[in-house]
Amino acid sequence: MPPPYSHIKVVREEDFRSRIGEDGHYFDLIDFSAIEGFNVPPTMTILRFKEKLTEKFGTPLQCQRLWWWARRQNNTYRVDRPLTTEEENLPVLNTNSLPTWSNMDDALVFLKHYDPGKAQLRYVGLLSVKVASRPSEILPKLRSLAGFCLSEMIELYEEIKFEPSVWCEAIDIHNTFSAGEIITGDIICFQKILKPPDIPKYPSVASFLQHVCDRKTYEEVRKVHILEEEIVTLKHQADTYLVQKEKAVTAYDQLKHERDNAVQQVNELRDQSTHIILDFSRKDMEQATEHFKNAREVGDTEYGHTYKGMIHNMKVLIKLSSSQKLFQQEVSALVYEWLPNGNLEDRIICTNNSAPLSWYNRTQIIGEICCALLFLHSNKSTALVHGDLRPCNILIDANYRSKICNFGMSNLFLQLGTFPPNLTARLPYMDPEFNTTGELTTLSDVYSLGVIILRLLTGMPPLTLSEKVAEALGSDSLHLLIDKSAGDWPYIEAKQLALIGLSCTGMTRKKRPDLLNEVWIVIEPLTRKPPAATWPYLQSASGDSSVPAAFICPISMEIMKDPQVASDGFTYEAEAIRCWFDRGISRSPMTNLALPNLNLVPNRVLRSFIHGYLQQQQPNPAYQQQLSET
């Protein structure tokens, strides 16, 4: 059963190439890959097809003369014969069975002119010749087509075949066309006869065609080599990715193990003393805020009013809940450590003309948020979901380290019949699927993280931000969106963050990446090496003025070798805090409050940062000594 349609290509005279052999590409007459085709039903006649050509190209029927192309034994396509008026009622698809052309006296040949000086071969037209005539009789016509003078001596070649090897033969102009076996569809190339010493690099049509063929072969071989190199590169990248993934999984397992140990130690400490979590009376808070005086208020959110105060010589932030339900949910976190740099939203928009965050600080904050979410989502019984992750719920301390707050508040507006407060500010960070399902999952936090990554990268408002970043990536104009106030952000790292942030903001949860295996594996290497001069610095007792403040022990004022977290929540050098205890002092060196116990927990994360910092300082002999001791 024949197919319902067949595809037929139609070549017009303007489709013949004027230049041959450019850039290593070659077509003897027609580049069939660039020719438009027609879908023709099996019953369409040649006459009806000509009417269709009139509709398409505007050529009247009486001006059309169709020639049938055929494949020769050497696999070249050449004009074979014209279609006669008597054959116009035949179906187009039956032309394969047309009889051989009965006119054996005439031949339609195609003409190309070769300019040796320019090494240029171009199509100049077609010519009908009598097969009994001689090529010498068409020399005046050829001189006219090429613009030669009447006395110019020219030579002729027949271009027989180009691939897989060049086949080009000289034509004896004194023999007849039939004696030279020139038939319809053949190509005749001509050029002027060269005289020494003006002999160019490719003096003849044959040498030029061979050059084009060699160049084409070279280009094909070069493309194969390029593809092979790309395959090797991709394989290396894949191997590197697998190694990084294995390292990330190992690091995650180690961190998870340390977290479980830390949680166990905290639970044991809580069992030993009920005072490890400080409990302040209403009177303490009223005294700290001067009875919640307006001048002490530093914030007003949907969760309530916040005030700055001082309790036991320690700066604190006190949240006065706006509802009894909120108070019951977060009563244990009502008094926070005072963080002088406010929240991340204030830092992004530079509230009160504050200095913008550097690109490195932004990268570190992204890594800390991601790490905190991994901690929450890896809860053994049920994954914990923040549900309201926004820059305003991320606090920044004096060293530009980030801390997530208002955890669990999203549950308050998930009840049926309730309306989320401050919906306009929340909406750009909310999981789109939450709006339809009413369910929050760990991938809801991943969506919010993606929006925060794009905000830190661009400094732009969150609404439709992912669409803008996607458009910039597509047009290769991401550099125009990157926040210039962050400094000279390494473009490769910025693009990695843009891509991972964009993937996190997928409209459906199925399209979002896994936080550990796809997000953390990208972000963790970006946070691994801190650049010089990005930490706040203090002067240590050793006289070095370029040491990050977080690395200095509050007691000895030296870089810590073995940082340990005491029961007051602060980190000290192990030897210094033990000496503190040995002197019989049972109060915190930082708050002057009584310590519940003398237990210490290793701060391995800080130790790792100190170790990396000391490695960077190796040219300094003093630091080399510290490194070897560490």
XYZ file of C-alpha atoms in Angstrom:
630
model
C 0.000 0.000 0.000
C 1.665 3.313 -1.093
C 2.170 6.043 1.468
C -0.456 8.846 1.512
C 2.091 11.498 0.517
C 5.542 11.671 -1.043
C 8.093 14.433 -0.601
C 9.317 16.041 -3.833
C 11.939 18.786 -4.061
C 11.716 21.447 -6.764
C 14.889 23.188 -8.011
C 14.637 26.573 -9.733
C 17.433 28.189 -11.704
C 18.078 30.694 -8.902
C 18.808 27.750 -6.606
C 22.024 26.904 -8.471
C 25.007 27.927 -6.378
C 26.935 30.923 -7.670
C 30.008 30.043 -5.587
C 31.403 26.513 -5.343
C 33.684 25.065 -2.677
C 33.422 27.790 0.000
C 34.588 26.917 3.533
C 35.309 23.318 2.568
C 31.667 22.678 1.563
C 30.940 21.523 -1.962
C 27.873 20.912 -4.124
C 28.288 20.194 -7.815
C 25.131 22.125 -8.725
C 22.512 22.088 -5.981
C 22.518 21.978 -2.179
C 19.482 19.734 -1.924
C 19.438 20.019 1.886
C 18.485 23.707 1.500
C 15.777 23.138 -1.134
C 12.128 23.421 -0.120
C 10.005 20.329 -0.684
C 6.364 19.604 -1.414
C 4.132 16.879 0.014
C 2.418 15.339 -3.010
C -0.417 12.778 -2.952
C 0.072 9.752 -5.229
C -2.774 10.747 -7.588
C -1.627 14.326 -8.311
C -0.817 14.837 -12.004
C 2.120 16.773 -13.373
C -0.281 19.475 -14.661
C -1.890 19.906 -11.242
C 1.590 20.013 -9.699
C 2.558 22.814 -12.112
C -0.532 24.745 -10.956
C 0.648 24.279 -7.375
C 4.063 25.690 -8.376
C 2.309 28.717 -9.875
C 0.537 29.294 -6.567
C 3.817 28.984 -4.667
C 6.288 30.841 -6.914
C 4.034 32.912 -9.187
C 5.468 31.466 -12.399
C 2.747 31.169 -15.127
C 2.060 27.697 -16.540
C 3.143 28.665 -20.036
C 6.542 29.786 -18.707
C 7.247 26.570 -16.836
C 9.358 23.783 -18.265
C 10.005 20.873 -15.919
C 13.090 18.668 -16.100
C 13.402 15.394 -14.303
C 16.534 14.820 -12.161
C 17.951 11.323 -11.792
C 20.709 9.647 -9.836
C 23.578 8.437 -11.949
C 25.665 5.344 -11.341
C 28.364 7.472 -9.692
C 25.754 8.672 -7.123
C 25.551 12.227 -8.476
C 22.178 13.864 -9.192
C 21.940 15.427 -12.648
C 19.209 16.643 -15.015
C 18.018 13.640 -17.037
C 15.229 14.735 -19.385
C 12.421 17.285 -19.777
C 8.782 16.445 -19.090
C 6.739 16.866 -22.276
C 3.249 18.322 -22.681
C 1.909 14.866 -23.511
C 3.120 13.563 -20.135
C 1.415 16.267 -18.016
C -1.583 14.025 -17.269
C 0.622 11.358 -15.714
C 0.872 11.186 -11.894
C 3.956 12.903 -10.556
C 5.036 9.780 -8.685
C 5.067 7.708 -11.905
C 7.845 9.732 -13.515
C 10.377 7.107 -12.427
C 8.986 4.849 -15.127
C 9.195 7.453 -17.903
C 10.769 6.232 -21.125
C 14.237 7.359 -22.151
C 14.285 10.752 -23.833
C 13.984 10.224 -27.547
C 15.882 13.411 -28.469
C 19.447 12.227 -28.854
C 20.572 15.201 -30.957
C 20.618 17.827 -28.210
C 22.211 18.002 -24.765
C 21.645 20.484 -21.905
C 24.954 21.177 -20.150
C 25.786 23.291 -17.109
C 28.628 25.786 -17.210
C 31.092 26.793 -14.467
C 33.865 29.355 -14.710
C 37.079 28.917 -12.718
C 39.207 31.969 -11.832
C 42.692 30.654 -10.837
C 43.814 34.033 -9.462
C 40.935 34.138 -6.977
C 40.742 30.330 -6.589
C 37.012 30.693 -7.239
C 34.676 28.335 -9.103
C 31.193 29.641 -9.874
C 28.112 28.567 -11.793
C 27.454 30.886 -14.787
C 24.525 29.284 -16.629
C 23.302 26.438 -18.784
C 23.547 25.835 -22.519
C 21.825 23.619 -25.049
C 24.282 22.145 -27.560
C 24.120 19.829 -30.544
C 25.911 16.583 -29.711
C 27.323 16.511 -33.235
C 28.945 19.932 -32.763
C 32.388 20.618 -31.252
C 33.161 22.354 -27.941
C 35.297 24.853 -29.896
C 32.054 26.257 -31.312
C 30.853 27.401 -27.877
C 34.097 29.204 -26.976
C 32.743 32.670 -27.970
C 29.754 32.087 -25.687
C 32.027 31.072 -22.822
C 34.317 34.114 -23.337
C 31.234 36.342 -23.177
C 29.973 34.724 -19.951
C 33.380 35.151 -18.288
C 34.059 38.656 -19.657
C 37.128 37.549 -21.584
C 38.443 39.288 -24.678
C 37.701 37.636 -28.024
C 41.281 36.339 -28.393
C 41.540 34.841 -24.863
C 42.724 31.225 -24.961
C 40.595 28.981 -22.747
C 40.552 25.308 -21.834
C 37.611 23.085 -20.901
C 37.143 20.304 -18.340
C 34.310 17.926 -17.575
C 33.520 17.672 -13.876
C 32.399 14.082 -13.526
C 32.444 13.384 -9.808
C 33.600 14.955 -6.538
C 33.070 12.371 -3.787
C 34.627 10.239 -2.488
C 37.447 11.328 -4.814
C 37.781 14.034 -7.462
C 37.209 12.972 -11.092
C 37.780 15.820 -13.555
C 38.939 15.311 -17.167
C 40.155 17.733 -19.827
C 37.882 18.127 -22.905
C 39.308 18.007 -26.420
C 37.636 21.022 -28.011
C 38.207 19.649 -31.511
C 36.245 16.426 -30.961
C 32.447 16.416 -31.025
C 30.407 16.386 -27.824
C 29.192 12.885 -28.602
C 32.783 11.668 -29.109
C 33.634 13.146 -25.695
C 30.543 11.401 -24.243
C 29.031 14.727 -23.167
C 25.302 14.235 -22.460
C 22.454 16.128 -20.839
C 23.184 17.059 -17.227
C 26.972 17.088 -17.588
C 29.049 19.944 -16.118
C 31.598 21.787 -18.264
C 34.153 23.896 -16.424
C 36.285 26.416 -18.324
C 39.189 28.734 -17.538
C 41.744 30.822 -19.332
C 45.036 29.166 -20.219
C 47.769 30.337 -17.839
C 51.218 31.405 -18.920
C 54.398 31.439 -16.781
C 55.392 33.001 -14.476
C 51.843 33.883 -13.312
C 50.994 30.375 -12.064
C 48.789 30.516 -8.891
C 48.601 27.915 -6.140
C 45.672 26.076 -7.740
C 46.212 26.597 -11.482
C 43.496 24.250 -12.799
C 39.923 23.229 -12.026
C 41.137 19.746 -11.053
C 43.716 21.092 -8.575
C 41.124 23.416 -7.019
C 38.553 20.628 -6.636
C 41.213 18.405 -5.065
C 42.041 21.236 -2.626
C 38.366 21.568 -1.659
C 38.072 17.807 -1.235
C 41.190 17.671 0.962
C 39.938 20.575 3.056
C 36.565 18.926 3.478
C 38.273 15.728 4.614
C 40.454 17.738 7.015
C 37.408 19.509 8.460
C 35.614 16.203 8.966
C 38.659 14.701 10.700
C 39.011 17.838 12.837
C 35.348 17.625 13.859
C 35.832 13.982 14.820
C 38.851 14.953 16.963
C 36.860 17.741 18.611
C 34.015 15.344 19.392
C 36.471 12.809 20.800
C 38.008 15.503 23.021
C 34.527 16.548 24.188
C 33.730 12.930 25.031
C 36.928 12.662 27.102
C 36.129 15.974 28.843
C 32.551 14.931 29.609
C 33.753 11.586 30.947
C 36.267 13.381 33.170
C 33.533 15.738 34.399
C 31.260 12.791 35.104
C 34.018 11.013 37.059
C 34.748 14.244 38.979
C 31.049 14.648 39.766
C 30.837 11.103 41.113
C 33.905 11.682 43.288
C 32.465 14.968 44.598
C 29.144 13.280 45.236
C 30.816 10.503 47.205
C 32.777 13.096 49.221
C 29.608 15.092 49.862
C 27.732 11.998 51.015
C 30.651 11.049 53.274
C 30.823 14.587 54.689
C 27.067 14.589 55.182
C 27.162 11.262 57.023
C 29.968 12.583 59.229
C 28.104 15.829 59.962
C 24.932 13.876 60.667
C 26.841 11.624 63.036
C 28.334 14.649 64.797
C 24.923 16.285 64.966
C 23.378 13.183 66.526
C 26.216 13.107 69.065
C 25.760 16.805 69.791
C 22.000 16.364 70.257
C 22.643 13.462 72.572
C 25.127 15.536 74.605
C 22.685 18.453 74.787
C 19.928 16.130 75.998
C 22.270 14.747 78.622
C 23.180 18.280 79.721
C 19.489 19.169 79.961
C 18.898 16.105 82.113
C 21.763 17.152 84.390
C 20.527 20.710 84.844
C 17.240 22.393 84.037
C 19.030 25.750 83.898
C 20.901 25.171 80.630
C 18.093 27.033 78.865
C 17.877 30.448 80.442
C 14.437 31.390 81.749
C 13.693 35.083 82.251
C 10.841 36.492 84.264
C 8.359 39.041 82.986
C 9.983 41.524 85.369
C 13.403 40.933 83.766
C 11.975 41.664 80.318
C 10.084 44.752 81.449
C 13.207 46.150 83.069
C 15.236 45.386 79.948
C 12.795 47.242 77.673
C 11.711 49.975 80.113
C 8.253 48.388 80.208
C 8.269 47.780 76.439
C 8.820 51.415 75.654
C 8.290 52.490 72.035
C 11.828 53.843 71.874
C 13.105 50.311 72.530
C 11.048 48.789 69.685
C 13.165 47.685 66.722
C 10.636 45.725 64.679
C 6.968 45.045 64.054
C 5.990 41.872 62.170
C 2.980 39.603 61.845
C 4.439 37.576 64.705
C 4.504 40.504 67.111
C 6.652 43.409 68.318
C 10.395 43.070 68.947
C 12.441 45.119 71.386
C 16.132 45.625 72.097
C 17.199 45.277 75.713
C 19.917 44.336 78.216
C 19.610 41.412 80.640
C 22.496 40.500 82.988
C 24.917 42.677 80.982
C 23.984 40.836 77.789
C 22.312 42.459 74.766
C 19.139 40.586 73.823
C 16.218 40.802 71.422
C 12.819 40.308 73.050
C 9.781 39.292 71.050
C 6.373 40.235 72.457
C 3.885 37.926 70.778
C 0.756 39.408 69.196
C -1.340 36.342 70.038
C -1.603 33.812 72.827
C -1.189 30.938 70.333
C 2.046 32.354 68.970
C 3.348 32.832 72.501
C 2.645 29.220 73.418
C 4.354 27.939 70.274
C 7.583 29.918 70.679
C 7.663 30.766 74.364
C 11.088 29.107 74.805
C 12.561 31.393 72.142
C 11.015 34.624 73.301
C 14.402 36.118 74.244
C 17.042 35.936 71.523
C 20.710 36.762 71.362
C 21.041 40.327 70.031
C 22.381 40.234 66.461
C 23.551 43.754 65.470
C 23.271 43.270 61.695
C 19.503 42.692 61.730
C 17.954 40.355 59.212
C 18.964 39.371 55.709
C 16.236 41.471 54.091
C 17.721 44.600 55.698
C 21.165 43.651 54.419
C 19.981 42.984 50.849
C 18.234 46.356 50.523
C 20.925 48.147 52.621
C 18.541 49.543 55.246
C 19.760 52.766 56.889
C 22.486 53.045 54.220
C 24.295 50.029 55.628
C 27.169 48.592 53.613
C 26.119 45.947 51.048
C 27.056 42.327 51.646
C 30.124 41.160 49.736
C 29.738 38.328 47.246
C 31.710 36.049 49.539
C 29.464 36.787 52.541
C 26.449 36.077 50.346
C 27.891 32.747 49.250
C 28.620 31.815 52.873
C 25.078 32.749 53.925
C 23.645 30.569 51.138
C 25.807 27.685 52.345
C 24.723 28.191 55.974
C 21.026 28.280 55.063
C 21.418 25.132 52.973
C 23.282 23.398 55.806
C 20.593 24.421 58.331
C 17.855 23.030 56.091
C 19.765 19.754 55.725
C 19.865 19.582 59.515
C 16.099 20.151 59.798
C 15.161 17.831 56.956
C 17.310 14.968 58.259
C 15.349 14.584 61.497
C 15.192 10.865 62.225
C 11.454 10.474 62.896
C 9.843 13.095 60.658
C 11.552 15.706 58.503
C 11.149 19.188 59.971
C 9.952 21.872 57.548
C 10.504 25.583 58.205
C 7.646 26.593 55.934
C 8.245 30.360 56.048
C 11.836 30.732 54.872
C 12.339 34.373 53.854
C 15.204 36.885 54.211
C 13.338 38.622 57.047
C 13.448 35.335 59.011
C 17.225 34.993 58.663
C 19.250 36.975 61.218
C 22.832 38.148 60.667
C 25.349 38.369 63.521
C 28.348 40.665 63.931
C 30.543 38.301 61.874
C 27.942 38.073 59.092
C 27.032 34.533 60.039
C 23.348 33.698 59.500
C 20.801 32.204 61.912
C 17.292 31.074 60.921
C 14.436 32.185 63.177
C 10.620 31.929 63.352
C 10.898 28.215 62.723
C 7.545 26.409 62.764
C 5.421 29.564 62.584
C 3.953 28.510 59.231
C 1.808 25.908 61.014
C -0.242 28.730 62.467
C -1.760 29.706 59.136
C -2.167 26.191 57.681
C -5.400 25.633 59.580
C -8.608 25.576 57.555
C -10.427 28.884 57.540
C -7.323 30.956 58.283
C -5.701 33.566 56.028
C -1.910 33.970 56.055
C -0.831 37.333 57.438
C 1.294 39.593 55.220
C 0.512 37.396 52.206
C 2.004 39.843 49.674
C 5.477 39.560 51.242
C 5.190 35.780 51.677
C 3.831 34.867 48.253
C 7.080 35.090 46.183
C 8.755 32.612 48.574
C 5.792 30.205 48.917
C 5.783 26.814 47.220
C 3.314 27.125 44.278
C 1.996 23.621 45.024
C 1.156 24.683 48.580
C -1.457 27.052 47.141
C -3.314 24.077 45.638
C -2.585 21.251 48.084
C -2.237 23.122 51.388
C 0.668 20.790 52.214
C 4.236 21.801 53.061
C 7.155 19.442 52.387
C 10.929 19.698 52.479
C 10.779 20.683 48.796
C 8.744 23.718 49.850
C 11.835 24.923 51.747
C 13.943 24.141 48.656
C 11.720 26.493 46.615
C 12.158 29.280 49.184
C 15.928 28.673 49.236
C 16.026 29.060 45.439
C 14.327 32.476 45.593
C 16.752 33.605 48.338
C 19.766 32.455 46.252
C 18.539 34.501 43.266
C 17.901 37.528 45.487
C 21.395 37.415 46.987
C 22.833 37.006 43.495
C 20.928 39.899 41.886
C 19.780 42.127 44.758
C 16.429 42.367 42.931
C 12.872 42.043 44.395
C 11.621 38.443 44.504
C 8.496 38.803 42.363
C 9.011 37.150 38.906
C 12.742 37.030 39.679
C 13.176 33.439 38.465
C 11.689 34.367 35.059
C 14.146 37.273 34.727
C 17.135 35.081 35.615
C 16.007 32.346 33.203
C 15.703 34.916 30.412
C 19.163 36.331 31.218
C 20.722 32.855 31.134
C 19.027 32.117 27.826
C 20.340 35.329 26.255
C 23.784 35.010 27.868
C 23.271 38.302 29.734
C 23.435 37.091 33.340
C 26.280 39.530 34.032
C 23.798 42.383 33.637
C 21.631 41.050 36.509
C 24.370 40.298 39.050
C 24.356 42.783 41.942
C 27.344 45.035 41.297
C 27.385 46.255 44.919
C 28.579 42.785 46.000
C 31.947 43.368 44.347
C 33.656 41.349 41.631
C 31.602 38.170 41.861
C 33.438 35.310 40.054
C 31.246 34.793 37.006
C 31.540 30.993 36.961
C 30.397 30.777 40.608
C 27.629 33.301 39.947
C 26.359 31.240 37.017
C 26.447 28.060 39.129
C 24.332 29.799 41.795
C 21.942 31.142 39.155
C 21.432 27.666 37.684
C 20.947 25.929 41.035
C 18.683 28.735 42.301
C 16.604 28.484 39.142
C 16.274 24.717 39.439
C 15.129 25.097 43.060
C 12.267 27.354 41.941
C 10.673 24.747 39.688
C 6.893 25.194 39.623
C 6.313 21.556 40.608
C 8.117 19.614 43.301
C 9.107 16.887 40.827
C 11.244 19.434 38.967
C 13.150 20.616 42.058
C 16.558 19.144 42.934
C 17.413 17.020 45.941
C 18.876 19.269 48.647
C 21.800 16.973 49.527
C 22.730 15.234 46.270
C 22.082 18.095 43.821
C 22.081 21.415 45.709
C 24.630 20.971 48.509
C 27.106 19.276 46.166
C 27.189 22.532 44.137
C 27.094 25.041 47.003
C 29.543 23.350 49.391
C 32.647 23.781 47.142
C 31.783 27.475 46.702
C 31.952 28.045 50.462
C 35.069 25.967 51.065
C 37.882 28.529 50.581
C 37.426 31.930 52.232
C 39.169 34.739 50.300
C 41.497 37.176 52.006
C 40.028 40.166 53.860
C 36.400 38.991 54.043
C 36.120 38.375 57.831
C 35.912 41.045 60.519
C 39.393 41.111 62.074
C 40.759 41.575 65.578
C 44.281 42.038 66.895
C 45.439 38.932 68.710
C 47.823 38.908 71.635
C 50.521 37.608 69.310
C 50.412 40.933 67.478
C 48.926 39.670 64.206
C 46.269 42.070 62.941
C 44.689 39.901 60.229
C 42.981 37.219 62.300
C 39.171 36.748 62.048
C 37.453 37.579 65.345
C 35.667 34.222 65.444
C 39.052 32.460 65.588
C 40.225 34.275 68.749
C 39.659 32.750 72.188
C 37.862 35.315 74.444
C 40.099 34.294 77.369
C 43.620 33.977 75.924
C 43.025 36.304 72.928
C 45.004 33.821 70.793
C 43.996 31.791 67.736
C 42.254 28.659 68.994
C 43.845 25.270 68.293
C 41.148 23.121 69.909
C 37.865 25.149 70.027
C 35.322 23.823 72.539
C 31.723 24.917 73.200
C 31.023 25.449 76.908
C 27.603 25.199 78.564
C 27.076 28.975 78.132
C 26.966 28.455 74.351
C 30.260 30.301 73.635
C 33.408 28.780 72.115
C 36.803 28.852 73.893
C 40.258 27.332 73.533
C 40.123 24.008 75.392
C 43.230 24.677 77.510
C 42.128 28.225 78.390
C 38.617 27.285 79.556
C 39.950 24.335 81.566
C 42.428 26.663 83.291
C 39.455 28.946 83.962
C 37.657 26.054 85.656
C 40.823 24.969 87.514
C 40.993 28.425 89.125
C 37.647 27.654 90.734
C 35.673 30.085 88.553
C 32.246 28.650 87.733
C 30.839 31.671 85.888
C 30.803 32.311 82.151
C 33.686 34.487 80.908
C 31.243 36.149 78.505
C 27.973 36.638 80.459
C 29.230 36.405 84.052
C 26.319 34.030 84.732
C 26.753 30.788 86.623
C 27.691 27.864 84.387
C 25.314 24.882 84.786
C 28.215 22.432 84.386
C 31.798 22.184 83.182
C 31.151 19.954 80.142
C 32.741 20.862 76.785
C 31.657 19.941 73.226
C 34.229 20.093 70.329
C 33.465 22.779 67.718
C 34.714 20.863 64.696
C 33.271 23.230 62.079
C 35.168 26.210 63.522
C 38.309 24.080 63.868
C 38.073 23.266 60.142
C 37.852 26.967 59.237
C 40.814 27.806 61.465
C 42.822 25.015 59.893
C 42.074 26.348 56.392
C 42.960 29.887 57.478
C 46.304 28.813 58.919
C 47.102 26.964 55.689
C 46.680 30.234 53.791
C 49.151 31.893 56.142
C 51.928 29.317 55.578
C 54.487 31.863 54.255
C 54.488 33.357 57.753
C 56.758 31.167 59.993
C 54.631 31.916 63.064
C 51.601 30.455 61.352
C 53.569 27.472 60.089
C 54.391 26.665 63.686
C 50.721 27.012 64.726
C 49.679 24.783 61.822
C 52.121 22.036 62.779
C 50.909 22.208 66.390
C 47.297 21.973 65.217
